[in-house]
Each structure stands twice: as structure tokens, then as C-alpha cells.
Amino acid sequence: MSDTKFAPIACDLEAGKKYSWCTCGHSETQPFCNGAHRGKNATPPMRFEVEQDKKAHLCTCKLTSNPPYCDGTHKN
Ligand code: FES
């Protein structure tokens, strides 16, 4: 697995805003869902929001044990 291809993406998350994190890996707007899972019969996005504005590294390898956040698994 390529370390750069699946590196996490740093995102500025806003409190109270609803996000859809892509779980299937088919989205072209990683790390967020663009609806591509529907045509691929793949897993739906995980909806989440944060309580405070923060910068976070969101997982793109989809193997994290702490979705939607990177836990370093892509390096393994
Ligand atoms: S495109 Fe991957 S979850 Fe929607």
C-alpha cells in the first residue's frame, strides 16, 4: 500500500456542520463522500459532526480503527 496515496487529509472541521466521510474509497472528493458509492453498490458514508472547530487528519485508506480519523494504519 502506497504511503502517499493513502495518506490522511488535513481538514478544517466546523462545529455543528454535518459531514459525510467516505467509507468506500470510491469518492473523488476524498475524504468526503461524493455519492459514488451508489453506483458501485458500496458502503454508504459515515455521517459525523464535531462539537468544536478543529483541524483533523481524516483517513483515506479506510482501514482506520477510529473513523473518520487517521490512526496511522495506512503506514502498516
Ligand atoms: S462515495 Fe464513498 S461513501 Fe459515498
CSV table of C-alpha atoms in Angstrom, one decimal, residues 12-52:
chain,number,residue,atom,x,y,z
A,12,ASP,CA,-10.7,22.3,9.0
A,13,LEU,CA,-13.9,21.0,10.6
A,14,GLU,CA,-16.5,23.4,11.7
A,15,ALA,CA,-18.6,22.8,14.9
A,16,GLY,CA,-22.2,21.8,14.2
A,17,LYS,CA,-21.6,21.2,10.4
A,18,LYS,CA,-22.7,17.8,9.2
A,19,TYR,CA,-20.0,15.8,7.3
A,20,SER,CA,-20.2,12.7,5.3
A,21,TRP,CA,-16.9,10.8,5.4
A,22,CYS,CA,-16.5,8.4,2.5
A,23,THR,CA,-16.2,4.8,3.8
A,24,CYS,CA,-16.0,3.1,0.4
A,25,GLY,CA,-12.9,4.7,-1.1
A,26,HIS,CA,-14.6,5.5,-4.5
A,27,SER,CA,-15.2,9.2,-3.9
A,28,GLU,CA,-13.1,11.6,-6.0
A,29,THR,CA,-13.5,14.2,-3.3
A,30,GLN,CA,-11.7,12.4,-0.5
A,31,PRO,CA,-12.0,12.2,2.4
A,32,PHE,CA,-15.7,13.1,1.8
A,33,CYS,CA,-18.5,11.2,0.0
A,34,ASN,CA,-19.5,12.4,-3.4
A,35,GLY,CA,-22.2,9.8,-3.9
A,36,ALA,CA,-20.0,7.4,-6.0
A,37,HIS,CA,-20.8,4.5,-3.6
A,38,ARG,CA,-24.4,4.4,-5.0
A,39,GLY,CA,-23.2,3.3,-8.5
A,40,LYS,CA,-20.7,0.9,-7.0
A,41,ASN,CA,-23.1,-0.9,-4.6
A,42,ALA,CA,-20.6,0.1,-1.9
A,43,THR,CA,-20.8,1.1,1.7
A,44,PRO,CA,-22.6,4.4,2.5
A,45,PRO,CA,-20.8,7.3,4.1
A,46,MET,CA,-20.4,7.8,7.8
A,47,ARG,CA,-22.1,11.0,9.0
A,48,PHE,CA,-20.4,12.9,11.7
A,49,GLU,CA,-20.1,16.3,13.2
A,50,VAL,CA,-17.7,17.9,15.7
A,51,GLU,CA,-18.5,19.9,18.8
A,52,GLN,CA,-15.7,22.4,18.4
